[in-house]
Short mmCIF file of C-alpha atoms in Angstrom, two decimals:
data_model
loop_
_atom_site.label_atom_id
_atom_site.label_comp_id
_atom_site.label_asym_id
_atom_site.label_seq_id
_atom_site.Cartn_x
_atom_site.Cartn_y
_atom_site.Cartn_z
CA MET A 163 76.96 -25.74 -165.07
CA ALA A 164 76.96 -28.58 -162.63
CA LEU A 165 79.95 -30.46 -161.24
CA ARG A 166 81.07 -33.37 -163.32
CA THR A 167 80.38 -36.68 -161.43
CA ILE A 168 82.21 -39.90 -161.36
CA GLU A 169 79.69 -41.34 -163.86
CA SER A 170 81.14 -38.92 -166.45
CA LEU A 171 84.45 -40.95 -166.33
CA GLY A 172 82.78 -43.93 -167.97
CA GLU A 173 83.97 -47.48 -167.24
CA LEU A 174 86.66 -47.48 -164.52
CA ALA A 175 87.47 -51.21 -163.98
CA GLY A 176 91.19 -51.67 -164.22
CA LYS A 177 91.87 -47.97 -164.60
CA ARG A 178 94.08 -46.09 -162.28
CA VAL A 179 92.15 -43.29 -160.55
CA ILE A 180 93.90 -40.65 -158.54
CA LEU A 181 91.62 -39.65 -155.75
CA ARG A 182 92.50 -36.32 -154.14
CA CYS A 183 91.23 -36.55 -150.64
CA ASP A 184 91.56 -34.16 -147.61
CA LEU A 185 93.13 -36.48 -145.04
CA ASN A 186 94.68 -33.67 -143.05
CA VAL A 187 93.76 -35.07 -139.54
CA PRO A 188 95.18 -34.45 -136.12
CA LEU A 189 97.86 -36.91 -134.94
CA LYS A 190 99.29 -37.70 -131.55
CA ASP A 191 102.22 -39.77 -131.02
CA GLY A 192 101.69 -41.26 -134.48
CA VAL A 193 97.95 -41.98 -133.94
CA VAL A 194 95.00 -40.38 -135.53
CA THR A 195 92.97 -38.67 -132.89
CA ASP A 196 90.01 -37.35 -134.98
CA ASP A 197 89.24 -39.55 -138.08
CA GLY A 198 86.36 -37.47 -139.26
CA ARG A 199 87.81 -36.47 -142.57
CA ILE A 200 88.92 -40.06 -143.22
CA ARG A 201 85.38 -41.44 -142.60
CA ALA A 202 83.93 -38.61 -144.82
CA SER A 203 86.27 -39.93 -147.75
CA LEU A 204 84.89 -43.57 -147.40
CA PRO A 205 81.89 -43.27 -149.67
CA THR A 206 83.95 -42.23 -152.76
CA ILE A 207 86.80 -44.62 -152.05
CA ASN A 208 84.31 -47.55 -151.71
CA ALA A 209 82.47 -46.36 -154.92
CA LEU A 210 85.69 -46.41 -156.91
CA VAL A 211 86.70 -49.88 -155.37
CA HIS A 212 83.38 -51.31 -156.20
CA ARG A 213 83.78 -50.18 -159.80
CA GLY A 214 87.07 -52.07 -159.99
CA ALA A 215 89.31 -49.06 -160.21
CA ARG A 216 92.92 -48.97 -159.03
CA VAL A 217 92.58 -46.28 -156.46
CA VAL A 218 95.63 -43.89 -155.88
CA ILE A 219 94.88 -41.55 -152.97
CA VAL A 220 96.80 -38.39 -152.55
CA SER A 221 96.45 -35.79 -149.81
CA HIS A 222 98.34 -33.30 -147.71
CA LEU A 223 98.89 -33.39 -143.98
CA GLY A 224 100.02 -30.30 -141.95
CA ARG A 225 102.56 -27.84 -143.23
CA PRO A 226 105.87 -29.60 -143.74
CA ASP A 227 107.35 -26.70 -145.91
CA GLY A 228 107.95 -28.46 -149.08
CA ALA A 229 110.31 -31.18 -147.84
CA PRO A 230 109.92 -34.66 -146.26
CA ASP A 231 109.24 -34.48 -142.43
CA PRO A 232 108.48 -37.75 -140.66
CA GLN A 233 105.98 -36.10 -138.25
CA TYR A 234 103.82 -35.30 -141.24
CA SER A 235 103.86 -38.68 -142.76
CA LEU A 236 100.53 -40.06 -144.09
CA ALA A 237 101.41 -43.57 -142.99
CA PRO A 238 99.42 -43.45 -139.73
CA VAL A 239 96.46 -42.07 -141.78
CA ALA A 240 96.75 -44.92 -144.14
CA GLN A 241 96.73 -47.36 -141.20
CA ARG A 242 93.48 -45.94 -139.95
CA LEU A 243 92.00 -45.92 -143.48
CA SER A 244 92.84 -49.63 -143.82
CA GLU A 245 90.99 -50.37 -140.49
CA LEU A 246 87.92 -48.41 -141.69
CA LEU A 247 87.96 -50.19 -145.03
CA GLY A 248 88.53 -53.59 -143.60
CA ALA A 249 91.18 -54.10 -146.31
CA ALA A 250 94.87 -53.62 -146.81
CA VAL A 251 96.06 -50.16 -148.07
CA ALA A 252 99.37 -49.95 -149.71
CA VAL A 253 101.53 -47.01 -148.63
CA ALA A 254 104.24 -45.41 -150.82
CA ASP A 255 107.37 -43.88 -149.15
CA ASP A 256 107.26 -40.89 -151.51
CA THR A 257 104.91 -39.00 -153.75
CA VAL A 258 106.24 -39.03 -157.24
CA GLY A 259 109.44 -41.08 -156.95
CA ASP A 260 110.33 -44.79 -157.21
CA GLY A 261 108.37 -45.66 -154.19
CA ALA A 262 105.14 -44.31 -155.60
CA GLU A 263 105.85 -45.79 -158.92
CA SER A 264 106.30 -49.28 -157.69
CA THR A 265 103.42 -48.94 -155.25
CA VAL A 266 101.00 -47.96 -158.03
CA ALA A 267 102.25 -50.49 -160.50
CA ALA A 268 101.60 -53.24 -157.96
CA LEU A 269 97.92 -52.24 -157.46
CA GLU A 270 95.21 -54.75 -158.66
CA ASN A 271 91.66 -53.91 -159.60
CA GLY A 272 89.78 -52.73 -156.55
CA GLY A 273 93.01 -52.02 -154.64
CA VAL A 274 93.87 -48.87 -152.78
CA ALA A 275 97.17 -47.09 -152.21
CA VAL A 276 98.16 -43.99 -150.52
CA LEU A 277 101.03 -41.92 -151.70
CA GLU A 278 103.16 -39.84 -149.23
CA ASN A 279 102.28 -36.28 -148.32
CA LEU A 280 101.81 -34.02 -151.24
CA ARG A 281 103.40 -31.08 -149.41
CA PHE A 282 106.66 -32.89 -149.12
CA ASN A 283 107.08 -31.45 -152.64
CA PRO A 284 107.26 -27.71 -153.13
CA GLY A 285 105.47 -27.81 -156.37
CA GLU A 286 102.19 -28.59 -154.62
CA THR A 287 101.69 -25.16 -153.00
CA SER A 288 103.88 -23.04 -155.21
CA LYS A 289 102.66 -19.70 -156.21
CA ASP A 290 104.32 -20.20 -159.60
CA ALA A 291 101.77 -21.86 -161.97
CA ASP A 292 104.57 -23.53 -164.06
CA GLU A 293 105.98 -25.13 -160.95
CA ARG A 294 102.61 -26.43 -159.84
CA ARG A 295 101.92 -27.81 -163.30
CA ALA A 296 105.25 -29.58 -163.58
CA PHE A 297 104.44 -31.28 -160.22
CA ALA A 298 101.00 -32.11 -161.40
CA GLU A 299 102.33 -33.65 -164.61
CA ARG A 300 104.45 -36.07 -162.49
CA LEU A 301 101.45 -37.01 -160.49
CA ALA A 302 99.39 -37.52 -163.57
CA ARG A 303 101.65 -40.32 -164.68
CA PHE A 304 100.09 -42.53 -162.02
CA GLY A 305 96.40 -41.98 -163.34
CA ASP A 306 94.14 -42.55 -166.13
CA ALA A 307 91.48 -40.32 -164.51
CA MET A 308 91.28 -38.08 -161.43
CA VAL A 309 88.54 -37.69 -158.80
CA SER A 310 88.63 -34.62 -156.60
CA ASP A 311 87.02 -35.19 -153.13
CA GLY A 312 89.07 -33.08 -150.85
CA PHE A 313 86.55 -30.19 -150.21
CA GLY A 314 88.78 -28.64 -147.55
CA VAL A 315 91.20 -27.56 -150.18
CA VAL A 316 89.03 -26.53 -153.20
CA HIS A 317 89.56 -22.90 -152.33
CA ARG A 318 93.31 -23.30 -153.03
CA LYS A 319 94.83 -23.27 -156.46
CA GLN A 320 97.27 -26.18 -155.83
CA ALA A 321 98.78 -28.62 -158.08
CA SER A 322 96.65 -31.79 -156.97
CA VAL A 323 93.58 -29.69 -156.92
CA TYR A 324 93.60 -27.53 -159.82
CA GLU A 325 96.34 -28.40 -162.41
CA LEU A 326 95.91 -32.19 -162.04
CA ALA A 327 92.20 -31.89 -162.76
CA GLN A 328 93.15 -30.21 -166.00
CA LEU A 329 95.56 -32.74 -167.11
CA LEU A 330 93.39 -35.81 -166.61
CA PRO A 331 89.70 -36.61 -167.22
CA SER A 332 88.38 -35.35 -163.85
CA ALA A 333 85.27 -35.32 -161.74
CA ALA A 334 83.95 -34.57 -158.27
CA GLY A 335 83.60 -37.24 -155.57
CA SER A 336 80.40 -37.65 -153.43
CA LEU A 337 81.91 -35.63 -150.66
CA ILE A 338 82.39 -32.53 -152.72
CA SER A 339 78.95 -33.05 -154.27
CA THR A 340 77.38 -33.17 -150.85
CA GLU A 341 79.20 -30.24 -149.63
CA THR A 342 78.36 -28.06 -152.56
CA ASP A 343 74.62 -29.09 -152.40
CA VAL A 344 74.41 -28.17 -148.71
CA LEU A 345 76.19 -24.91 -149.07
CA ASP A 346 74.10 -23.97 -152.11
CA ARG A 347 71.03 -24.53 -150.04
CA LEU A 348 72.42 -22.26 -147.26
CA THR A 349 73.03 -19.52 -149.72
CA GLU A 350 70.29 -19.72 -152.19
CA ARG A 351 67.58 -22.10 -151.01
CA PRO A 352 67.22 -21.95 -147.21
CA GLU A 353 64.07 -22.79 -145.39
CA ARG A 354 63.03 -20.29 -142.83
CA PRO A 355 63.53 -19.10 -140.24
CA TYR A 356 67.24 -19.21 -141.04
CA THR A 357 69.82 -18.69 -138.27
CA VAL A 358 73.55 -18.24 -138.60
CA VAL A 359 75.62 -18.76 -135.53
CA LEU A 360 79.11 -17.36 -135.74
CA GLY A 361 82.00 -17.72 -133.12
CA GLY A 362 85.74 -18.18 -133.15
CA SER A 363 88.26 -15.74 -132.22
CA LYS A 364 88.17 -12.91 -134.78
CA VAL A 365 85.55 -10.88 -136.56
CA SER A 366 88.08 -10.31 -139.33
CA ASP A 367 87.86 -14.08 -140.25
CA LYS A 368 84.08 -13.78 -140.82
CA LEU A 369 83.74 -10.43 -142.44
CA GLY A 370 82.93 -11.87 -145.96
CA VAL A 371 80.58 -14.24 -144.54
CA ILE A 372 78.64 -11.65 -142.52
CA ALA A 373 78.42 -9.28 -145.58
CA HIS A 374 77.25 -12.06 -147.97
CA LEU A 375 74.76 -13.68 -145.54
CA LEU A 376 73.14 -10.57 -144.00
CA PRO A 377 70.65 -10.15 -146.94
CA ARG A 378 69.87 -13.91 -146.69
CA VAL A 379 69.33 -14.77 -143.08
CA ASP A 380 66.60 -14.01 -140.35
CA ARG A 381 68.96 -14.21 -137.37
CA LEU A 382 72.72 -13.79 -136.71
CA LEU A 383 73.95 -15.03 -133.23
CA ILE A 384 77.36 -13.87 -132.26
CA GLY A 385 79.57 -15.71 -129.78
CA GLY A 386 83.32 -16.66 -129.26
CA GLY A 387 86.02 -14.14 -129.13
CA MET A 388 84.44 -12.00 -131.89
CA LEU A 389 81.57 -11.09 -129.57
CA PHE A 390 83.79 -8.60 -127.71
CA THR A 391 84.31 -6.51 -130.85
CA PHE A 392 80.54 -6.34 -131.20
CA LEU A 393 80.08 -5.35 -127.57
CA LYS A 394 82.74 -2.69 -127.80
CA ALA A 395 81.09 -1.38 -130.93
CA GLN A 396 78.00 -0.78 -128.90
CA GLY A 397 79.99 1.14 -126.35
CA HIS A 398 80.52 -1.55 -123.67
CA GLU A 399 83.93 -2.17 -121.86
CA VAL A 400 85.34 -5.59 -122.57
CA GLY A 401 88.25 -5.82 -120.07
CA ALA A 402 91.24 -7.70 -121.45
CA SER A 403 89.03 -9.81 -123.72
CA LEU A 404 90.02 -10.32 -127.45
CA LEU A 405 89.29 -7.18 -129.25
CA GLU A 406 89.85 -6.11 -132.87
CA GLU A 407 89.87 -2.29 -132.57
CA ASP A 408 90.31 -1.88 -136.29
CA GLN A 409 86.99 -3.66 -137.01
CA LEU A 410 84.76 -1.42 -134.75
CA ASP A 411 83.57 0.77 -137.60
CA THR A 412 82.90 -2.34 -139.83
CA VAL A 413 80.87 -3.97 -136.99
CA ARG A 414 78.87 -0.75 -136.45
CA GLY A 415 78.07 -0.83 -140.21
CA TYR A 416 76.89 -4.41 -139.97
CA LEU A 417 74.62 -3.57 -136.90
CA ALA A 418 73.23 -0.68 -138.79
CA GLU A 419 72.65 -2.77 -141.97
CA ALA A 420 70.99 -5.58 -140.01
CA GLN A 421 68.57 -3.09 -138.48
CA GLU A 422 67.71 -1.79 -141.96
CA ARG A 423 67.03 -5.24 -143.31
CA GLY A 424 65.19 -6.48 -140.31
CA VAL A 425 67.76 -9.06 -139.45
CA GLU A 426 68.00 -9.86 -135.76
CA ILE A 427 71.60 -9.67 -134.47
CA VAL A 428 71.60 -11.53 -131.06
CA LEU A 429 74.51 -10.66 -128.87
CA PRO A 430 75.30 -12.25 -125.45
CA THR A 431 73.62 -10.86 -122.41
CA ASP A 432 76.06 -12.56 -120.11
CA VAL A 433 79.70 -13.69 -120.33
CA VAL A 434 81.89 -16.11 -118.38
CA VAL A 435 84.80 -13.96 -117.36
CA ALA A 436 88.14 -15.37 -116.13
CA GLU A 437 90.98 -13.86 -114.24
CA ARG A 438 93.49 -15.29 -116.58
CA PHE A 439 93.60 -17.58 -119.75
CA ALA A 440 93.89 -20.99 -118.09
CA ALA A 441 91.84 -24.06 -117.61
CA ASP A 442 91.80 -23.68 -113.88
CA ALA A 443 91.38 -19.89 -113.76
CA ASP A 444 88.97 -18.39 -111.29
CA HIS A 445 85.91 -17.08 -113.18
CA ALA A 446 82.49 -15.39 -112.74
CA VAL A 447 79.38 -14.94 -114.76
CA LEU A 448 78.82 -11.24 -115.46
CA ALA A 449 76.39 -9.15 -117.50
CA ALA A 450 77.69 -8.48 -120.99
CA ASP A 451 77.58 -4.72 -120.29
CA ALA A 452 79.36 -5.11 -116.93
CA ILE A 453 82.41 -7.23 -117.75
CA GLU A 454 84.80 -5.06 -115.78
CA THR A 455 82.75 -5.08 -112.57
CA GLY A 456 83.85 -8.72 -111.71
CA PRO A 457 86.73 -9.66 -109.25
CA ALA A 458 89.36 -9.33 -112.07
CA GLY A 459 88.24 -5.74 -113.01
CA ALA A 460 89.61 -4.46 -116.29
CA SER A 461 91.91 -7.50 -116.46
CA GLY A 462 89.10 -9.90 -116.88
CA ILE A 463 89.09 -12.10 -119.87
CA GLY A 464 85.83 -13.36 -121.53
CA LEU A 465 86.24 -16.92 -122.28
CA ASP A 466 82.67 -18.18 -122.96
CA ILE A 467 79.07 -17.00 -123.41
CA GLY A 468 77.11 -17.18 -120.17
CA PRO A 469 74.40 -19.62 -119.19
CA GLU A 470 71.58 -17.21 -119.96
CA THR A 471 72.96 -16.50 -123.36
CA ALA A 472 73.54 -20.25 -124.00
CA ALA A 473 69.98 -21.07 -123.11
CA ARG A 474 68.69 -18.28 -125.44
CA PHE A 475 71.04 -19.31 -128.30
CA ALA A 476 69.88 -22.93 -127.98
CA GLU A 477 66.22 -21.93 -128.13
CA LEU A 478 66.70 -19.93 -131.20
CA VAL A 479 68.76 -22.60 -132.94
CA ALA A 480 66.36 -25.47 -132.20
CA SER A 481 63.36 -23.50 -133.30
CA SER A 482 64.91 -22.64 -136.79
CA ALA A 483 64.35 -24.52 -140.05
CA THR A 484 67.87 -23.78 -141.28
CA VAL A 485 71.04 -23.26 -139.22
CA PHE A 486 74.67 -22.78 -140.18
CA TRP A 487 77.21 -22.65 -137.32
CA ASN A 488 80.84 -21.80 -137.63
CA GLY A 489 83.05 -21.10 -134.60
CA PRO A 490 83.08 -22.21 -130.99
CA MET A 491 81.20 -20.08 -128.49
CA GLY A 492 84.17 -20.07 -126.00
CA VAL A 493 87.45 -21.74 -125.24
CA PHE A 494 85.85 -25.24 -125.44
CA GLU A 495 89.17 -26.94 -124.87
CA PHE A 496 88.87 -26.00 -121.16
CA PRO A 497 85.87 -27.71 -119.62
CA ALA A 498 84.96 -24.71 -117.53
CA PHE A 499 84.44 -22.63 -120.60
CA ALA A 500 82.77 -25.17 -122.85
CA GLY A 501 79.18 -24.63 -121.86
CA GLY A 502 78.22 -22.32 -124.52
CA THR A 503 79.65 -24.44 -127.32
CA ARG A 504 77.98 -27.64 -125.90
CA ALA A 505 74.61 -25.81 -125.64
CA VAL A 506 74.80 -24.67 -129.35
CA ALA A 507 75.82 -28.14 -130.52
CA GLU A 508 73.02 -29.91 -128.53
CA ALA A 509 70.43 -27.59 -129.90
CA LEU A 510 71.73 -28.17 -133.41
CA THR A 511 71.03 -31.74 -133.10
CA ARG A 512 67.36 -30.80 -132.57
CA VAL A 513 66.93 -28.69 -135.65
CA PRO A 514 63.88 -30.08 -137.58
CA GLY A 515 65.32 -29.02 -140.95
CA LEU A 516 69.03 -28.56 -142.05
CA GLY A 517 71.60 -27.99 -139.30
CA VAL A 518 75.12 -27.58 -140.53
CA VAL A 519 78.39 -27.61 -138.50
CA GLY A 520 80.67 -25.55 -140.51
CA GLY A 521 83.86 -27.41 -140.28
CA GLY A 522 87.23 -26.43 -138.78
CA ASP A 523 87.14 -25.69 -135.06
CA SER A 524 83.36 -26.26 -134.98
CA ALA A 525 83.65 -29.79 -136.22
CA ALA A 526 86.57 -30.37 -133.88
CA ALA A 527 84.66 -29.02 -131.00
CA VAL A 528 81.52 -31.18 -131.47
CA ARG A 529 83.66 -34.36 -131.59
CA ALA A 530 85.73 -33.32 -128.60
CA LEU A 531 82.54 -32.78 -126.51
CA GLY A 532 81.23 -36.15 -127.41
CA PHE A 533 78.83 -35.68 -130.29
CA THR A 534 78.83 -37.85 -133.36
CA ASP A 535 78.65 -36.54 -136.95
CA ALA A 536 75.33 -38.63 -137.47
CA GLN A 537 73.67 -36.34 -134.85
CA PHE A 538 73.85 -33.37 -137.28
CA GLY A 539 72.27 -32.65 -140.64
CA HIS A 540 75.73 -32.18 -142.04
CA VAL A 541 79.32 -31.65 -140.68
CA SER A 542 81.46 -29.82 -143.23
CA THR A 543 85.00 -31.03 -143.77
CA GLY A 544 86.16 -27.64 -145.03
CA GLY A 545 86.21 -24.71 -142.58
CA GLY A 546 88.02 -22.27 -144.88
CA ALA A 547 86.50 -23.60 -148.08
CA SER A 548 83.00 -23.39 -146.48
CA LEU A 549 83.43 -19.78 -145.43
CA GLU A 550 84.76 -18.73 -148.83
CA PHE A 551 81.78 -20.43 -150.53
CA LEU A 552 79.44 -18.64 -148.22
CA GLU A 553 81.23 -15.37 -149.02
CA GLY A 554 80.25 -15.94 -152.69
CA LYS A 555 83.84 -16.36 -153.85
CA LYS A 556 84.85 -18.48 -156.75
CA LEU A 557 86.68 -21.54 -155.73
CA PRO A 558 89.23 -22.82 -158.25
CA GLY A 559 89.06 -26.42 -157.16
CA LEU A 560 85.25 -26.36 -157.96
CA GLU A 561 85.44 -24.33 -161.16
CA VAL A 562 87.83 -26.77 -162.67
CA LEU A 563 85.36 -29.56 -162.04
CA GLY A 564 82.62 -27.57 -163.92
CA TRP A 565 81.00 -25.61 -161.12
CA ALA A 566 79.64 -22.37 -162.14
#
């Protein structure tokens, strides 16, 4: 069964529509530093505005622990949204209290308001279904319908994602529709050759994805901190690099399964090894099977894939018809160790078919390195949600909207 769309809600002019977005963006000194998720929400917001709806936006920001905390206020987000929309956006000083009530009541047709951070209320993320439902019932008072468009939270059974969608006529926004279509293509309808690039710090974070995608892909490229567990599983020493000893047998199993299936697992042939974890650390490029032969010896820390590997990864990515990338190739926040991540990102812009940046740290990395979302086939807004979808898990925030 397909997702219910906004069209299923009928005429919306004059109706209050609660729009669940994922506006969980980074802030510095009260200013949004990466507005990618806000921009991704604009098509659905504009669609509702053009239909004459009274749009009541709800979202979370950070982890304020179920109580108001000024550093997690959505006010700066609402300000940036107003700038992007080119129209005033009302801001409530609470989520379900008097401030929210008066703000919603003052909305006119086509108007937009943002309620305060959902996670200022413990009911939003409570593990108790009754507590979540009670909070959702208070939210539901402000709407005649609900549109869910926060893909980054659809893997969570939270009040504004799950229970609210049960209490009101509900549908998916365009962002969620796009995300599910792209991820469905990655799992069920990929064009070949199909390459998956995985990085980030831990193998354990990607176990489900590797297991679910191995039967579906042609190549699996491994970088980031997780590469050292793969190298160790092959018998190589990795110095003081990040290593998950408890995952070695699992990784050996993946290597064996890949060989049986004819899937090419491509591991780095060279690594940038630093003497310490710091932006200005002395470093050297070493063969992946000789990490402990550098100046730092067994104290060396691998912080990026090497230039030879970066060039090879870029070649394989750019020559693929479908690519999914999740996880930086190194510590991209440090310029000296951003080369691998930059190479993969640049190659992804040249994929002739579908090239997908898998949200989370990957999306943050490409923007930090100067790339724009428009340069890629798709930039996901949901790191954890994307991974769980690709693991084949059922996502409650999608199932409640009709996805099956």
